[in-house]
PDB file of C-alpha atoms in Angstrom:
ATOM      1  CA  MET A 112     -62.686  28.123 -17.221  1.00  0.00           C
ATOM      2  CA  ASN A 113     -63.502  26.361 -13.955  1.00  0.00           C
ATOM      3  CA  GLN A 114     -60.626  24.639 -12.188  1.00  0.00           C
ATOM      4  CA  SER A 115     -60.946  20.941 -11.460  1.00  0.00           C
ATOM      5  CA  PRO A 116     -62.224  20.343  -7.916  1.00  0.00           C
ATOM      6  CA  TRP A 117     -59.504  17.801  -7.294  1.00  0.00           C
ATOM      7  CA  GLN A 118     -55.760  17.696  -7.712  1.00  0.00           C
ATOM      8  CA  PRO A 119     -53.893  14.417  -8.064  1.00  0.00           C
ATOM      9  CA  ILE A 120     -50.661  14.067  -6.095  1.00  0.00           C
ATOM     10  CA  SER A 121     -47.719  13.738  -8.422  1.00  0.00           C
ATOM     11  CA  PRO A 122     -44.921  11.275  -7.581  1.00  0.00           C
ATOM     12  CA  GLU A 123     -42.214  12.828  -5.458  1.00  0.00           C
ATOM     13  CA  LYS A 124     -39.011  13.505  -7.307  1.00  0.00           C
ATOM     14  CA  PRO A 125     -36.111  11.621  -5.831  1.00  0.00           C
ATOM     15  CA  ALA A 126     -34.022  13.956  -3.710  1.00  0.00           C
ATOM     16  CA  ARG A 127     -30.366  14.308  -4.484  1.00  0.00           C
ATOM     17  CA  PRO A 128     -28.269  12.606  -1.826  1.00  0.00           C
ATOM     18  CA  VAL A 129     -26.702  15.132   0.493  1.00  0.00           C
ATOM     19  CA  ARG A 130     -22.944  14.827   0.166  1.00  0.00           C
ATOM     20  CA  GLU A 131     -21.113  14.856   3.466  1.00  0.00           C
ATOM     21  CA  PRO A 132     -18.829  17.896   3.580  1.00  0.00           C
ATOM     22  CA  LEU A 133     -15.174  17.155   2.967  1.00  0.00           C
ATOM     23  CA  SER A 134     -13.009  17.563   6.058  1.00  0.00           C
ATOM     24  CA  ARG A 135      -9.496  16.766   7.204  1.00  0.00           C
ATOM     25  CA  ASP A 136     -10.806  13.940   9.395  1.00  0.00           C
ATOM     26  CA  ARG A 137     -12.611  12.334   6.463  1.00  0.00           C
ATOM     27  CA  ILE A 138      -9.493  12.599   4.331  1.00  0.00           C
ATOM     28  CA  VAL A 139      -7.407  10.904   7.023  1.00  0.00           C
ATOM     29  CA  ASP A 140     -10.090   8.229   7.468  1.00  0.00           C
ATOM     30  CA  ALA A 141      -9.899   7.473   3.757  1.00  0.00           C
ATOM     31  CA  ALA A 142      -6.094   7.493   3.741  1.00  0.00           C
ATOM     32  CA  MET A 143      -5.955   5.067   6.670  1.00  0.00           C
ATOM     33  CA  SER A 144      -8.438   2.812   4.891  1.00  0.00           C
ATOM     34  CA  VAL A 145      -6.218   2.699   1.804  1.00  0.00           C
ATOM     35  CA  LEU A 146      -3.159   2.149   4.003  1.00  0.00           C
ATOM     36  CA  LEU A 147      -4.720  -0.852   5.749  1.00  0.00           C
ATOM     37  CA  ASP A 148      -6.281  -2.376   2.631  1.00  0.00           C
ATOM     38  CA  GLN A 149      -3.559  -1.790   0.041  1.00  0.00           C
ATOM     39  CA  GLY A 150      -0.399  -0.695   1.837  1.00  0.00           C
ATOM     40  CA  TYR A 151       1.517   2.554   2.044  1.00  0.00           C
ATOM     41  CA  GLU A 152       2.600   2.628  -1.591  1.00  0.00           C
ATOM     42  CA  ALA A 153      -1.046   2.829  -2.661  1.00  0.00           C
ATOM     43  CA  VAL A 154      -1.716   5.963  -0.600  1.00  0.00           C
ATOM     44  CA  SER A 155      -1.766   9.048  -2.797  1.00  0.00           C
ATOM     45  CA  MET A 156      -3.820  12.216  -2.941  1.00  0.00           C
ATOM     46  CA  ARG A 157      -5.470  10.916  -6.124  1.00  0.00           C
ATOM     47  CA  LYS A 158      -6.316   7.529  -4.577  1.00  0.00           C
ATOM     48  CA  VAL A 159      -7.736   9.122  -1.436  1.00  0.00           C
ATOM     49  CA  ALA A 160      -9.828  11.472  -3.580  1.00  0.00           C
ATOM     50  CA  GLN A 161     -11.233   8.468  -5.455  1.00  0.00           C
ATOM     51  CA  VAL A 162     -12.269   6.833  -2.176  1.00  0.00           C
ATOM     52  CA  LEU A 163     -14.054  10.054  -1.229  1.00  0.00           C
ATOM     53  CA  ASN A 164     -15.663  10.339  -4.681  1.00  0.00           C
ATOM     54  CA  THR A 165     -14.122  13.721  -5.360  1.00  0.00           C
ATOM     55  CA  GLY A 166     -11.223  15.238  -7.259  1.00  0.00           C
ATOM     56  CA  PRO A 167      -7.666  15.558  -5.886  1.00  0.00           C
ATOM     57  CA  ALA A 168      -7.908  19.355  -6.027  1.00  0.00           C
ATOM     58  CA  SER A 169     -10.640  19.265  -3.376  1.00  0.00           C
ATOM     59  CA  LEU A 170      -8.246  17.682  -0.889  1.00  0.00           C
ATOM     60  CA  TYR A 171      -5.725  20.515  -1.045  1.00  0.00           C
ATOM     61  CA  ALA A 172      -8.094  22.874   0.754  1.00  0.00           C
ATOM     62  CA  HIS A 173      -7.645  20.638   3.823  1.00  0.00           C
ATOM     63  CA  VAL A 174      -4.271  18.903   3.360  1.00  0.00           C
ATOM     64  CA  ALA A 175      -1.306  20.724   1.834  1.00  0.00           C
ATOM     65  CA  ASN A 176       0.396  17.744   0.193  1.00  0.00           C
ATOM     66  CA  LYS A 177       1.316  14.062   0.546  1.00  0.00           C
ATOM     67  CA  LYS A 178       3.945  14.829   3.208  1.00  0.00           C
ATOM     68  CA  GLU A 179       1.324  16.481   5.380  1.00  0.00           C
ATOM     69  CA  LEU A 180      -0.983  13.527   4.784  1.00  0.00           C
ATOM     70  CA  ASP A 181       1.799  11.250   6.052  1.00  0.00           C
ATOM     71  CA  GLN A 182       2.072  13.398   9.177  1.00  0.00           C
ATOM     72  CA  LEU A 183      -1.680  13.208   9.689  1.00  0.00           C
ATOM     73  CA  MET A 184      -1.668   9.415   9.347  1.00  0.00           C
ATOM     74  CA  LEU A 185       1.110   9.203  11.926  1.00  0.00           C
ATOM     75  CA  GLU A 186      -0.861  11.485  14.209  1.00  0.00           C
ATOM     76  CA  ARG A 187      -3.953   9.313  13.858  1.00  0.00           C
ATOM     77  CA  ALA A 188      -1.961   6.188  14.711  1.00  0.00           C
ATOM     78  CA  ALA A 189      -0.317   7.924  17.684  1.00  0.00           C
ATOM     79  CA  GLU A 190      -3.718   8.598  19.264  1.00  0.00           C
ATOM     80  CA  GLY A 191      -3.631   5.056  20.634  1.00  0.00           C
ATOM     81  CA  LEU A 192      -0.415   5.579  22.610  1.00  0.00           C
ATOM     82  CA  GLU A 193      -0.860   5.664  26.371  1.00  0.00           C
ATOM     83  CA  LEU A 194       1.389   8.069  28.248  1.00  0.00           C
ATOM     84  CA  GLU A 195       2.562   7.455  31.800  1.00  0.00           C
ATOM     85  CA  GLU A 196       3.895   9.971  34.318  1.00  0.00           C
ATOM     86  CA  PRO A 197       7.704   9.576  34.406  1.00  0.00           C
ATOM     87  CA  ASP A 198       8.864   7.734  37.522  1.00  0.00           C
ATOM     88  CA  PRO A 199      12.569   7.859  38.487  1.00  0.00           C
ATOM     89  CA  GLU A 200      12.205   4.484  40.225  1.00  0.00           C
ATOM     90  CA  ARG A 201      10.757   2.791  37.141  1.00  0.00           C
ATOM     91  CA  TRP A 202      12.171   4.782  34.255  1.00  0.00           C
ATOM     92  CA  GLN A 203      13.871   1.824  32.569  1.00  0.00           C
ATOM     93  CA  GLU A 204      10.701  -0.290  32.531  1.00  0.00           C
ATOM     94  CA  GLN A 205       8.681   2.718  31.438  1.00  0.00           C
ATOM     95  CA  LEU A 206      11.047   3.249  28.528  1.00  0.00           C
ATOM     96  CA  LYS A 207      10.751  -0.404  27.514  1.00  0.00           C
ATOM     97  CA  ASP A 208       6.960  -0.188  27.698  1.00  0.00           C
ATOM     98  CA  SER A 209       7.022   2.929  25.510  1.00  0.00           C
ATOM     99  CA  MET A 210       8.972   1.057  22.846  1.00  0.00           C
ATOM    100  CA  ARG A 211       6.616  -1.919  23.004  1.00  0.00           C
ATOM    101  CA  GLN A 212       3.611   0.365  22.731  1.00  0.00           C
ATOM    102  CA  MET A 213       5.092   2.099  19.721  1.00  0.00           C
ATOM    103  CA  LEU A 214       5.673  -1.214  17.938  1.00  0.00           C
ATOM    104  CA  LYS A 215       2.156  -2.387  18.819  1.00  0.00           C
ATOM    105  CA  MET A 216       0.744   0.805  17.323  1.00  0.00           C
ATOM    106  CA  MET A 217       2.716   0.358  14.104  1.00  0.00           C
ATOM    107  CA  ARG A 218       1.692  -3.276  13.854  1.00  0.00           C
ATOM    108  CA  ALA A 219      -1.948  -2.189  14.174  1.00  0.00           C
ATOM    109  CA  TYR A 220      -1.463   0.085  11.148  1.00  0.00           C
ATOM    110  CA  PRO A 221       0.774  -1.879   8.772  1.00  0.00           C
ATOM    111  CA  GLY A 222       2.498   0.558   6.474  1.00  0.00           C
ATOM    112  CA  VAL A 223       2.467   3.525   8.831  1.00  0.00           C
ATOM    113  CA  ALA A 224       6.128   2.813   9.582  1.00  0.00           C
ATOM    114  CA  ARG A 225       6.912   3.659   5.955  1.00  0.00           C
ATOM    115  CA  ALA A 226       5.219   7.030   6.430  1.00  0.00           C
ATOM    116  CA  ALA A 227       7.378   7.631   9.510  1.00  0.00           C
ATOM    117  CA  ILE A 228      10.744   6.911   7.889  1.00  0.00           C
ATOM    118  CA  GLY A 229      12.649  10.104   7.166  1.00  0.00           C
ATOM    119  CA  GLN A 230      10.140  12.323   8.957  1.00  0.00           C
ATOM    120  CA  VAL A 231       9.976  14.031  12.327  1.00  0.00           C
ATOM    121  CA  PRO A 232       6.376  13.517  13.548  1.00  0.00           C
ATOM    122  CA  LEU A 233       5.117  16.989  14.485  1.00  0.00           C
ATOM    123  CA  GLY A 234       1.438  16.383  15.262  1.00  0.00           C
ATOM    124  CA  GLU A 235       0.261  17.254  18.766  1.00  0.00           C
ATOM    125  CA  ARG A 236      -0.166  13.663  19.934  1.00  0.00           C
ATOM    126  CA  ALA A 237       3.173  12.637  18.438  1.00  0.00           C
ATOM    127  CA  LEU A 238       4.830  15.586  20.166  1.00  0.00           C
ATOM    128  CA  GLN A 239       3.187  14.608  23.447  1.00  0.00           C
ATOM    129  CA  SER A 240       4.653  11.122  23.038  1.00  0.00           C
ATOM    130  CA  SER A 241       8.130  12.574  22.446  1.00  0.00           C
ATOM    131  CA  GLU A 242       7.675  14.922  25.403  1.00  0.00           C
ATOM    132  CA  ASN A 243       6.710  11.985  27.598  1.00  0.00           C
ATOM    133  CA  MET A 244       9.694   9.933  26.460  1.00  0.00           C
ATOM    134  CA  LEU A 245      12.042  12.837  27.176  1.00  0.00           C
ATOM    135  CA  GLY A 246      10.516  13.067  30.639  1.00  0.00           C
ATOM    136  CA  ILE A 247      11.222   9.373  31.222  1.00  0.00           C
ATOM    137  CA  LEU A 248      14.799   9.730  29.992  1.00  0.00           C
ATOM    138  CA  LYS A 249      15.405  12.734  32.238  1.00  0.00           C
ATOM    139  CA  ALA A 250      13.830  10.861  35.159  1.00  0.00           C
ATOM    140  CA  GLY A 251      16.661   8.373  34.624  1.00  0.00           C
ATOM    141  CA  LYS A 252      19.176  11.219  35.080  1.00  0.00           C
ATOM    142  CA  LEU A 253      20.427  11.049  31.527  1.00  0.00           C
ATOM    143  CA  PRO A 254      22.373  14.092  30.270  1.00  0.00           C
ATOM    144  CA  ASP A 255      20.432  16.436  28.008  1.00  0.00           C
ATOM    145  CA  GLN A 256      22.301  15.465  24.829  1.00  0.00           C
ATOM    146  CA  VAL A 257      21.964  11.756  25.584  1.00  0.00           C
ATOM    147  CA  ALA A 258      18.196  12.198  26.051  1.00  0.00           C
ATOM    148  CA  ALA A 259      18.006  14.163  22.780  1.00  0.00           C
ATOM    149  CA  PHE A 260      19.866  11.456  20.849  1.00  0.00           C
ATOM    150  CA  ALA A 261      17.803   8.718  22.502  1.00  0.00           C
ATOM    151  CA  VAL A 262      14.432  10.245  21.598  1.00  0.00           C
ATOM    152  CA  ASP A 263      15.603  10.067  17.971  1.00  0.00           C
ATOM    153  CA  LEU A 264      17.284   6.641  18.149  1.00  0.00           C
ATOM    154  CA  ILE A 265      14.420   4.800  19.847  1.00  0.00           C
ATOM    155  CA  PRO A 266      11.683   5.611  17.296  1.00  0.00           C
ATOM    156  CA  LEU A 267      14.170   4.844  14.510  1.00  0.00           C
ATOM    157  CA  PHE A 268      14.768   1.345  15.925  1.00  0.00           C
ATOM    158  CA  VAL A 269      11.065   0.661  16.428  1.00  0.00           C
ATOM    159  CA  THR A 270      10.130   2.044  13.009  1.00  0.00           C
ATOM    160  CA  ALA A 271      12.792  -0.057  11.269  1.00  0.00           C
ATOM    161  CA  THR A 272      11.482  -3.169  13.025  1.00  0.00           C
ATOM    162  CA  ALA A 273       7.884  -2.410  12.031  1.00  0.00           C
ATOM    163  CA  PHE A 274       8.889  -1.544   8.458  1.00  0.00           C
ATOM    164  CA  GLU A 275      10.737  -4.828   8.013  1.00  0.00           C
ATOM    165  CA  GLU A 276       7.689  -6.697   9.305  1.00  0.00           C
ATOM    166  CA  SER A 277       5.422  -4.814   6.896  1.00  0.00           C
ATOM    167  CA  VAL A 278       7.654  -5.789   3.960  1.00  0.00           C
ATOM    168  CA  GLN A 279       7.481  -9.453   4.967  1.00  0.00           C
ATOM    169  CA  ARG A 280       3.720  -9.159   5.420  1.00  0.00           C
ATOM    170  CA  ALA A 281       3.377  -7.643   1.956  1.00  0.00           C
ATOM    171  CA  ASP A 282       5.305 -10.591   0.532  1.00  0.00           C
ATOM    172  CA  GLU A 283       2.824 -12.858   2.381  1.00  0.00           C
ATOM    173  CA  TRP A 284       5.450 -14.930   4.138  1.00  0.00           C
ATOM    174  CA  SER A 285       4.013 -17.974   5.875  1.00  0.00           C
ATOM    175  CA  GLU A 286       5.672 -19.788   8.772  1.00  0.00           C
ATOM    176  CA  ALA A 287       6.790 -22.410   6.282  1.00  0.00           C
ATOM    177  CA  ASP A 288       8.359 -19.696   4.108  1.00  0.00           C
ATOM    178  CA  VAL A 289      10.238 -18.304   7.100  1.00  0.00           C
ATOM    179  CA  ALA A 290      11.443 -21.775   8.117  1.00  0.00           C
ATOM    180  CA  GLU A 291      12.617 -22.456   4.567  1.00  0.00           C
ATOM    181  CA  PHE A 292      14.454 -19.121   4.411  1.00  0.00           C
ATOM    182  CA  VAL A 293      16.160 -19.655   7.776  1.00  0.00           C
ATOM    183  CA  GLY A 294      17.125 -23.208   6.832  1.00  0.00           C
ATOM    184  CA  GLY A 295      18.612 -22.015   3.552  1.00  0.00           C
ATOM    185  CA  LEU A 296      20.508 -19.263   5.321  1.00  0.00           C
ATOM    186  CA  ARG A 297      21.917 -21.772   7.813  1.00  0.00           C
ATOM    187  CA  ARG A 298      23.128 -23.992   4.976  1.00  0.00           C
ATOM    188  CA  PHE A 299      24.680 -20.969   3.269  1.00  0.00           C
ATOM    189  CA  PHE A 300      26.624 -19.990   6.400  1.00  0.00           C
ATOM    190  CA  ASP A 301      27.692 -23.606   6.978  1.00  0.00           C
ATOM    191  CA  GLY A 302      29.014 -23.736   3.430  1.00  0.00           C
ATOM    192  CA  LEU A 303      31.195 -20.664   3.671  1.00  0.00           C
ATOM    193  CA  PRO A 304      34.967 -21.267   3.554  1.00  0.00           C
ATOM    194  CA  PRO A 305      36.028 -21.390   7.233  1.00  0.00           C
ATOM    195  CA  GLU A 306      39.475 -19.969   6.464  1.00  0.00           C
ATOM    196  CA  LYS A 307      37.843 -16.754   5.257  1.00  0.00           C
ATOM    197  CA  PHE A 308      34.789 -16.593   7.531  1.00  0.00           C
ATOM    198  CA  PRO A 309      35.652 -18.549  10.689  1.00  0.00           C
ATOM    199  CA  MET A 310      33.225 -16.635  12.916  1.00  0.00           C
ATOM    200  CA  MET A 311      30.308 -16.893  10.482  1.00  0.00           C
ATOM    201  CA  VAL A 312      30.782 -20.651  10.216  1.00  0.00           C
ATOM    202  CA  ALA A 313      31.295 -21.153  13.953  1.00  0.00           C
ATOM    203  CA  LEU A 314      28.227 -19.102  14.847  1.00  0.00           C
ATOM    204  CA  ALA A 315      25.993 -20.303  12.008  1.00  0.00           C
ATOM    205  CA  GLY A 316      23.575 -21.882  14.475  1.00  0.00           C
ATOM    206  CA  ALA A 317      23.287 -18.773  16.624  1.00  0.00           C
ATOM    207  CA  LEU A 318      22.984 -16.509  13.585  1.00  0.00           C
ATOM    208  CA  THR A 319      19.960 -18.443  12.343  1.00  0.00           C
ATOM    209  CA  SER A 320      18.126 -19.060  15.612  1.00  0.00           C
ATOM    210  CA  GLY A 321      16.092 -16.804  17.845  1.00  0.00           C
ATOM    211  CA  ALA A 322      15.028 -14.853  14.772  1.00  0.00           C
ATOM    212  CA  GLY A 323      11.433 -14.451  15.900  1.00  0.00           C
ATOM    213  CA  GLY A 324      10.234 -10.850  15.670  1.00  0.00           C
ATOM    214  CA  ASP A 325       9.340 -10.437  19.331  1.00  0.00           C
ATOM    215  CA  GLU A 326      12.478 -12.122  20.637  1.00  0.00           C
ATOM    216  CA  ARG A 327      14.762 -10.073  18.425  1.00  0.00           C
ATOM    217  CA  PHE A 328      12.879  -6.869  19.221  1.00  0.00           C
ATOM    218  CA  GLU A 329      13.126  -7.504  22.966  1.00  0.00           C
ATOM    219  CA  PHE A 330      16.875  -8.002  22.610  1.00  0.00           C
ATOM    220  CA  GLY A 331      17.127  -4.585  20.978  1.00  0.00           C
ATOM    221  CA  VAL A 332      15.012  -3.061  23.738  1.00  0.00           C
ATOM    222  CA  GLN A 333      17.263  -4.540  26.425  1.00  0.00           C
ATOM    223  CA  VAL A 334      20.445  -3.364  24.680  1.00  0.00           C
ATOM    224  CA  ILE A 335      19.196   0.186  24.166  1.00  0.00           C
ATOM    225  CA  VAL A 336      17.908   0.637  27.702  1.00  0.00           C
ATOM    226  CA  ALA A 337      20.985  -0.938  29.295  1.00  0.00           C
ATOM    227  CA  GLY A 338      23.222   1.287  27.184  1.00  0.00           C
ATOM    228  CA  LEU A 339      21.309   4.406  28.176  1.00  0.00           C
ATOM    229  CA  ALA A 340      21.372   3.402  31.835  1.00  0.00           C
ATOM    230  CA  SER A 341      25.162   3.185  31.684  1.00  0.00           C
ATOM    231  CA  LEU A 342      25.246   6.863  30.642  1.00  0.00           C
ATOM    232  CA  ALA A 343      23.095   8.115  33.534  1.00  0.00           C
ATOM    233  CA  GLU A 344      24.570  10.802  35.757  1.00  0.00           C
ATOM    234  CA  LYS A 345      25.582   9.547  39.166  1.00  0.00           C
TER     235      LYS A 345
END
């Protein structure tokens, strides 16, 4: 039987899309996306797997568990921190700047403060940040134990501030909501029995003013740095 002298070209079969290999970076990317879009409470191994269109079991080849994922999210956020060579002449201002930077980083990733609570960040960049802060504290001639306590206390203060802000953001507080809350609190303090709470009544105005996040945070920064400076070795 003679073969036909021509051969029609059949339609090309659609190629299967090539799936990008799963990696730790992709897992962290997905986790950070969930964190920013839905908040910390929504971040889970199952949710991250859904974003990546895979099963949770696939993630465990790259990330041990949720606690490690929290560490990796903290590490990703810490990449934006700028470190400065400790300067004995400027150590107090450097320490203040470090605290402001830390808060700025946590504000950029709402919810990451929740991941930080109760953990010691052990990623390389986080460790570099702690190393740098210890260098600044020692440049200020603080005793070893004071520096060790301070490098724990400072992130705790900043994290608590950022966490409180994230809770308020989740509740979608507007400026009007804040003003209404503060006004109600002032009326509550004013209405307390002065014979039982003389200081609360007398300071009701002060207790309900200057409550802006930045102003209150800066007060904490000033108190912490001034307190540490008072403990410096002569």
